[in-house]
Amino acid sequence: MEMFLYIALFAPLVGSLFATLFAASPKTLIAGVVPSLLLFISFIASSILLAYVLQTGGAIHVEMMTWMATGDLYIPFGFVVDQVSVTMMMVVTLVSTVVHVYSIGYMDHDKGFNRFFAWLSAFVFSMMILVMSDNFAGLFIGWEGVGLCSWGLIGFWYHKESATWAANEAFIMNRIADLGMLIGIFLVYWNTGTLQYDQAFAVMPSLDTEILTWMGIFLFIGAMGKSAQFPLHTWLADAMEGPTPVSALIHAATMVTAGVYLVVRANPLYDLIPDVGLFIASLGAFVAMFAASMALVNRDMKRIIAYSTLSQLGYMFVAAGLGAYWVALFHLMAHAFFKALLFLGAGNVMHAMHDELDPFKMGGLSKVMKGTFVMMTLASVALAGLFPLAGFFSKDLILEVGFVQHHYIIYSVLLFTAGLTAFYSFRLVALIFHGEERYKLFGIHPHEAYKFMLVAMSPLLLLAIVAGAMKMTYFEMVTALLPATEYHVHSEITYWIMTIGTQLFVIAAIAFAYKKYAFSKVSVPDGSSDMEKSFIYKLLYNQYYIPHFYENYFVKPYREMSHAFWKEMDILLVDATVDGIAKFIYNTGENTRDMQSGNLSTMLKWMVAGTVALLSLAVVFALAVRYLGV
């Protein structure tokens, strides 16, 4: 089994290096095909490892080599395949394979075709390092690796200023959060003497609660950045400047879920500090509703789906914060399938609409994009949590967790958010695929995506439909490592009232969205309607003015302070001092170069002057010794 572990881990790296060979060359199809095949091999190897874990209930632990060994510090290049890591491996490799194959068509006419696959496969390799490492240091390497690759992929179209700005924003905001995570890792080592998961978690029950609390807080700060939790959330929507396959892979299925994975992996720590867990759950509930509210009025197709991702991450953190780690991981897995499908469907629509993102300028696309229409509709049904698709089983389970644990405020917020999710999801579907063909007003002639792109998306569609049915099998597997708590409402009547009530609430939200945007005349908003002039609309459309606040109270003051330091300190003090020293040395050399002229008369004069100077110093020294006792 060790061989399959290495294949799963290193196949994406080989694919990235292969594509890098062609990075500076014109488009070469093989630069996309070979990395895609290697990703599929990685998926097959991960599937074999999953079968082994299911069959034996054990874990595969390998130590490839020693990385650091100094004093008491010992960190190996060690990897573990257990019930938690193999879940993430399957999600990462499956979605990555689909995205790679899809990208061959999506990036077909892009000049950076080869470079794109080099970055994309490097990202997958970094993500595999993150989820497979058996220690915090290895996790941090993968953590920073996906951060670097996301910077390269978000800013892939570097000729666009908005893309480079978004890439830098994501990179910087995550580095701020990663400082907190690094402090948390230092605290783990300082207090446990190790960074190995199993050894560190074994020591933690004997530590003081205050120390454990600080560990949990700082590690979660890192998770907040990577999973875009408030107030470090603004980068996620802006990251939609990257190619759409990047959004499907990074911002739906893999990197943004790394924060949830960290909390799940560190469950022995968070079990010891339930107050921190409750804070995580409360913040998650707030973010779920906060992000959903912004999606209600947004007019950018990809940003709407991005806000949906942010909202669903909030659901996952609620489950993880309340100790339902397996539920959080189950929703992470199910969400990856239908959300990646939504993003790839959005990519098809973008290509059809010549990169137009405003759904109000679309309409009636179901007639020319039947395959994409079916896929995006079913993905939206799963996202809304309607029976019997995957979202029903995973998202409703999180609602049950909140109710069973008597966190009724969190439950109510998530229930209300479920209605908002259904509304904005089908608002998007209605605006894009139903109603009048508004795109004709803009001279656009849409077309369906390549057939092989639709075929590549079909595994995600299948899993978005059936993944929920795997709940009990998944529960039996993953609870060999995570707390095996089942969440059931004690009264069967209460359970059915809750379930049916939630379904009716969601259906009503969908019906309202269709009535407003599919069965009524829709015009392109121009800012003149009463709704667009309202305070609530402006508040939501402008993202609660948080980006404006950051720009005016953090970015601008920092920029002005940096400019002032540059002019007043760097130029006038630092540069002047360095330049002055250089000028003094240069002038000294210029003035003393006659000493080496080769003229005998001149050299004798300097020799005499030197002799006199040395004799004078000798006399001064002798007098000082005699009369001053120096």
PDB file of N, CA and C in Angstrom, residues 559-604:
ATOM      1  N   ARG A 559      -0.631  52.776   2.785  1.00  0.00           N
ATOM      2  CA  ARG A 559       0.049  53.246   1.587  1.00  0.00           C
ATOM      3  C   ARG A 559       0.663  54.622   1.818  1.00  0.00           C
ATOM      4  N   GLU A 560      -0.102  55.527   2.471  1.00  0.00           N
ATOM      5  CA  GLU A 560       0.410  56.871   2.738  1.00  0.00           C
ATOM      6  C   GLU A 560       1.578  56.843   3.725  1.00  0.00           C
ATOM      7  N   MET A 561       1.478  55.973   4.743  1.00  0.00           N
ATOM      8  CA  MET A 561       2.587  55.852   5.691  1.00  0.00           C
ATOM      9  C   MET A 561       3.835  55.311   4.995  1.00  0.00           C
ATOM     10  N   SER A 562       3.642  54.328   4.123  1.00  0.00           N
ATOM     11  CA  SER A 562       4.778  53.770   3.388  1.00  0.00           C
ATOM     12  C   SER A 562       5.419  54.817   2.497  1.00  0.00           C
ATOM     13  N   HIS A 563       4.574  55.641   1.849  1.00  0.00           N
ATOM     14  CA  HIS A 563       5.100  56.708   0.986  1.00  0.00           C
ATOM     15  C   HIS A 563       5.894  57.724   1.803  1.00  0.00           C
ATOM     16  N   ALA A 564       5.368  58.065   2.981  1.00  0.00           N
ATOM     17  CA  ALA A 564       6.056  59.031   3.843  1.00  0.00           C
ATOM     18  C   ALA A 564       7.399  58.467   4.325  1.00  0.00           C
ATOM     19  N   PHE A 565       7.419  57.217   4.745  1.00  0.00           N
ATOM     20  CA  PHE A 565       8.668  56.595   5.186  1.00  0.00           C
ATOM     21  C   PHE A 565       9.676  56.527   4.037  1.00  0.00           C
ATOM     22  N   TRP A 566       9.159  56.264   2.841  1.00  0.00           N
ATOM     23  CA  TRP A 566      10.053  56.206   1.682  1.00  0.00           C
ATOM     24  C   TRP A 566      10.723  57.561   1.425  1.00  0.00           C
ATOM     25  N   LYS A 567       9.906  58.630   1.459  1.00  0.00           N
ATOM     26  CA  LYS A 567      10.454  59.948   1.150  1.00  0.00           C
ATOM     27  C   LYS A 567      11.279  60.515   2.296  1.00  0.00           C
ATOM     28  N   GLU A 568      10.775  60.373   3.536  1.00  0.00           N
ATOM     29  CA  GLU A 568      11.415  61.027   4.672  1.00  0.00           C
ATOM     30  C   GLU A 568      12.540  60.202   5.293  1.00  0.00           C
ATOM     31  N   MET A 569      12.431  58.889   5.241  1.00  0.00           N
ATOM     32  CA  MET A 569      13.446  58.057   5.889  1.00  0.00           C
ATOM     33  C   MET A 569      14.329  57.336   4.884  1.00  0.00           C
ATOM     34  N   ASP A 570      13.703  56.675   3.919  1.00  0.00           N
ATOM     35  CA  ASP A 570      14.482  55.872   2.985  1.00  0.00           C
ATOM     36  C   ASP A 570      15.390  56.756   2.125  1.00  0.00           C
ATOM     37  N   ILE A 571      14.788  57.808   1.554  1.00  0.00           N
ATOM     38  CA  ILE A 571      15.571  58.665   0.660  1.00  0.00           C
ATOM     39  C   ILE A 571      16.475  59.609   1.446  1.00  0.00           C
ATOM     40  N   LEU A 572      15.893  60.349   2.427  1.00  0.00           N
ATOM     41  CA  LEU A 572      16.647  61.398   3.124  1.00  0.00           C
ATOM     42  C   LEU A 572      17.631  60.854   4.150  1.00  0.00           C
ATOM     43  N   LEU A 573      17.330  59.708   4.765  1.00  0.00           N
ATOM     44  CA  LEU A 573      18.198  59.189   5.818  1.00  0.00           C
ATOM     45  C   LEU A 573      19.004  57.966   5.368  1.00  0.00           C
ATOM     46  N   VAL A 574      18.294  56.903   5.000  1.00  0.00           N
ATOM     47  CA  VAL A 574      18.996  55.660   4.664  1.00  0.00           C
ATOM     48  C   VAL A 574      19.822  55.826   3.393  1.00  0.00           C
ATOM     49  N   ASP A 575      19.148  56.261   2.302  1.00  0.00           N
ATOM     50  CA  ASP A 575      19.874  56.418   1.042  1.00  0.00           C
ATOM     51  C   ASP A 575      20.982  57.458   1.171  1.00  0.00           C
ATOM     52  N   ALA A 576      20.678  58.574   1.876  1.00  0.00           N
ATOM     53  CA  ALA A 576      21.689  59.632   2.037  1.00  0.00           C
ATOM     54  C   ALA A 576      22.898  59.121   2.814  1.00  0.00           C
ATOM     55  N   THR A 577      22.669  58.325   3.849  1.00  0.00           N
ATOM     56  CA  THR A 577      23.781  57.778   4.639  1.00  0.00           C
ATOM     57  C   THR A 577      24.632  56.825   3.809  1.00  0.00           C
ATOM     58  N   VAL A 578      23.961  55.894   3.105  1.00  0.00           N
ATOM     59  CA  VAL A 578      24.700  54.937   2.282  1.00  0.00           C
ATOM     60  C   VAL A 578      25.442  55.643   1.158  1.00  0.00           C
ATOM     61  N   ASP A 579      24.747  56.582   0.497  1.00  0.00           N
ATOM     62  CA  ASP A 579      25.395  57.323  -0.593  1.00  0.00           C
ATOM     63  C   ASP A 579      26.542  58.176  -0.067  1.00  0.00           C
ATOM     64  N   GLY A 580      26.387  58.764   1.142  1.00  0.00           N
ATOM     65  CA  GLY A 580      27.453  59.588   1.739  1.00  0.00           C
ATOM     66  C   GLY A 580      28.699  58.777   2.039  1.00  0.00           C
ATOM     67  N   ILE A 581      28.491  57.581   2.584  1.00  0.00           N
ATOM     68  CA  ILE A 581      29.636  56.697   2.872  1.00  0.00           C
ATOM     69  C   ILE A 581      30.345  56.322   1.568  1.00  0.00           C
ATOM     70  N   ALA A 582      29.541  55.995   0.565  1.00  0.00           N
ATOM     71  CA  ALA A 582      30.130  55.617  -0.724  1.00  0.00           C
ATOM     72  C   ALA A 582      30.892  56.792  -1.335  1.00  0.00           C
ATOM     73  N   LYS A 583      30.291  57.978  -1.224  1.00  0.00           N
ATOM     74  CA  LYS A 583      30.952  59.165  -1.793  1.00  0.00           C
ATOM     75  C   LYS A 583      32.257  59.482  -1.052  1.00  0.00           C
ATOM     76  N   PHE A 584      32.248  59.340   0.287  1.00  0.00           N
ATOM     77  CA  PHE A 584      33.446  59.589   1.084  1.00  0.00           C
ATOM     78  C   PHE A 584      34.575  58.632   0.695  1.00  0.00           C
ATOM     79  N   ILE A 585      34.234  57.356   0.557  1.00  0.00           N
ATOM     80  CA  ILE A 585      35.243  56.364   0.177  1.00  0.00           C
ATOM     81  C   ILE A 585      35.768  56.644  -1.231  1.00  0.00           C
ATOM     82  N   TYR A 586      34.826  57.005  -2.117  1.00  0.00           N
ATOM     83  CA  TYR A 586      35.243  57.301  -3.491  1.00  0.00           C
ATOM     84  C   TYR A 586      36.184  58.501  -3.532  1.00  0.00           C
ATOM     85  N   ASN A 587      35.823  59.569  -2.826  1.00  0.00           N
ATOM     86  CA  ASN A 587      36.656  60.773  -2.805  1.00  0.00           C
ATOM     87  C   ASN A 587      38.008  60.510  -2.160  1.00  0.00           C
ATOM     88  N   THR A 588      37.980  59.691  -1.095  1.00  0.00           N
ATOM     89  CA  THR A 588      39.246  59.342  -0.448  1.00  0.00           C
ATOM     90  C   THR A 588      40.174  58.629  -1.425  1.00  0.00           C
ATOM     91  N   GLY A 589      39.599  57.717  -2.192  1.00  0.00           N
ATOM     92  CA  GLY A 589      40.397  57.019  -3.197  1.00  0.00           C
ATOM     93  C   GLY A 589      40.932  57.955  -4.264  1.00  0.00           C
ATOM     94  N   GLU A 590      40.046  58.883  -4.700  1.00  0.00           N
ATOM     95  CA  GLU A 590      40.471  59.838  -5.722  1.00  0.00           C
ATOM     96  C   GLU A 590      41.626  60.718  -5.221  1.00  0.00           C
ATOM     97  N   ASN A 591      41.513  61.135  -3.942  1.00  0.00           N
ATOM     98  CA  ASN A 591      42.518  62.061  -3.400  1.00  0.00           C
ATOM     99  C   ASN A 591      43.832  61.383  -3.042  1.00  0.00           C
ATOM    100  N   THR A 592      43.815  60.090  -2.849  1.00  0.00           N
ATOM    101  CA  THR A 592      45.036  59.391  -2.442  1.00  0.00           C
ATOM    102  C   THR A 592      45.625  58.524  -3.555  1.00  0.00           C
ATOM    103  N   ARG A 593      45.072  58.600  -4.725  1.00  0.00           N
ATOM    104  CA  ARG A 593      45.564  57.750  -5.804  1.00  0.00           C
ATOM    105  C   ARG A 593      46.978  58.129  -6.229  1.00  0.00           C
ATOM    106  N   ASP A 594      47.392  59.407  -5.930  1.00  0.00           N
ATOM    107  CA  ASP A 594      48.755  59.825  -6.296  1.00  0.00           C
ATOM    108  C   ASP A 594      49.810  59.038  -5.538  1.00  0.00           C
ATOM    109  N   MET A 595      49.417  58.428  -4.388  1.00  0.00           N
ATOM    110  CA  MET A 595      50.368  57.643  -3.616  1.00  0.00           C
ATOM    111  C   MET A 595      50.925  56.486  -4.443  1.00  0.00           C
ATOM    112  N   GLN A 596      50.154  55.979  -5.395  1.00  0.00           N
ATOM    113  CA  GLN A 596      50.563  54.834  -6.195  1.00  0.00           C
ATOM    114  C   GLN A 596      50.854  55.235  -7.648  1.00  0.00           C
ATOM    115  N   SER A 597      51.410  56.447  -7.793  1.00  0.00           N
ATOM    116  CA  SER A 597      51.665  56.954  -9.153  1.00  0.00           C
ATOM    117  C   SER A 597      52.867  56.292  -9.811  1.00  0.00           C
ATOM    118  N   GLY A 598      53.762  55.713  -8.989  1.00  0.00           N
ATOM    119  CA  GLY A 598      54.986  55.115  -9.546  1.00  0.00           C
ATOM    120  C   GLY A 598      56.140  56.097  -9.642  1.00  0.00           C
ATOM    121  N   ASN A 599      55.899  57.367  -9.273  1.00  0.00           N
ATOM    122  CA  ASN A 599      56.956  58.393  -9.296  1.00  0.00           C
ATOM    123  C   ASN A 599      57.787  58.273  -8.020  1.00  0.00           C
ATOM    124  N   LEU A 600      59.117  58.044  -8.179  1.00  0.00           N
ATOM    125  CA  LEU A 600      59.995  57.803  -7.029  1.00  0.00           C
ATOM    126  C   LEU A 600      60.012  58.983  -6.082  1.00  0.00           C
ATOM    127  N   SER A 601      60.068  60.190  -6.618  1.00  0.00           N
ATOM    128  CA  SER A 601      60.114  61.394  -5.783  1.00  0.00           C
ATOM    129  C   SER A 601      58.851  61.508  -4.930  1.00  0.00           C
ATOM    130  N   THR A 602      57.676  61.264  -5.571  1.00  0.00           N
ATOM    131  CA  THR A 602      56.400  61.362  -4.845  1.00  0.00           C
ATOM    132  C   THR A 602      56.310  60.296  -3.760  1.00  0.00           C
ATOM    133  N   MET A 603      56.751  59.090  -4.078  1.00  0.00           N
ATOM    134  CA  MET A 603      56.666  58.002  -3.107  1.00  0.00           C
ATOM    135  C   MET A 603      57.602  58.235  -1.922  1.00  0.00           C
ATOM    136  N   LEU A 604      58.771  58.860  -2.148  1.00  0.00           N
ATOM    137  CA  LEU A 604      59.684  59.183  -1.049  1.00  0.00           C
ATOM    138  C   LEU A 604      59.063  60.224  -0.122  1.00  0.00           C
TER     139      LEU A 604
END
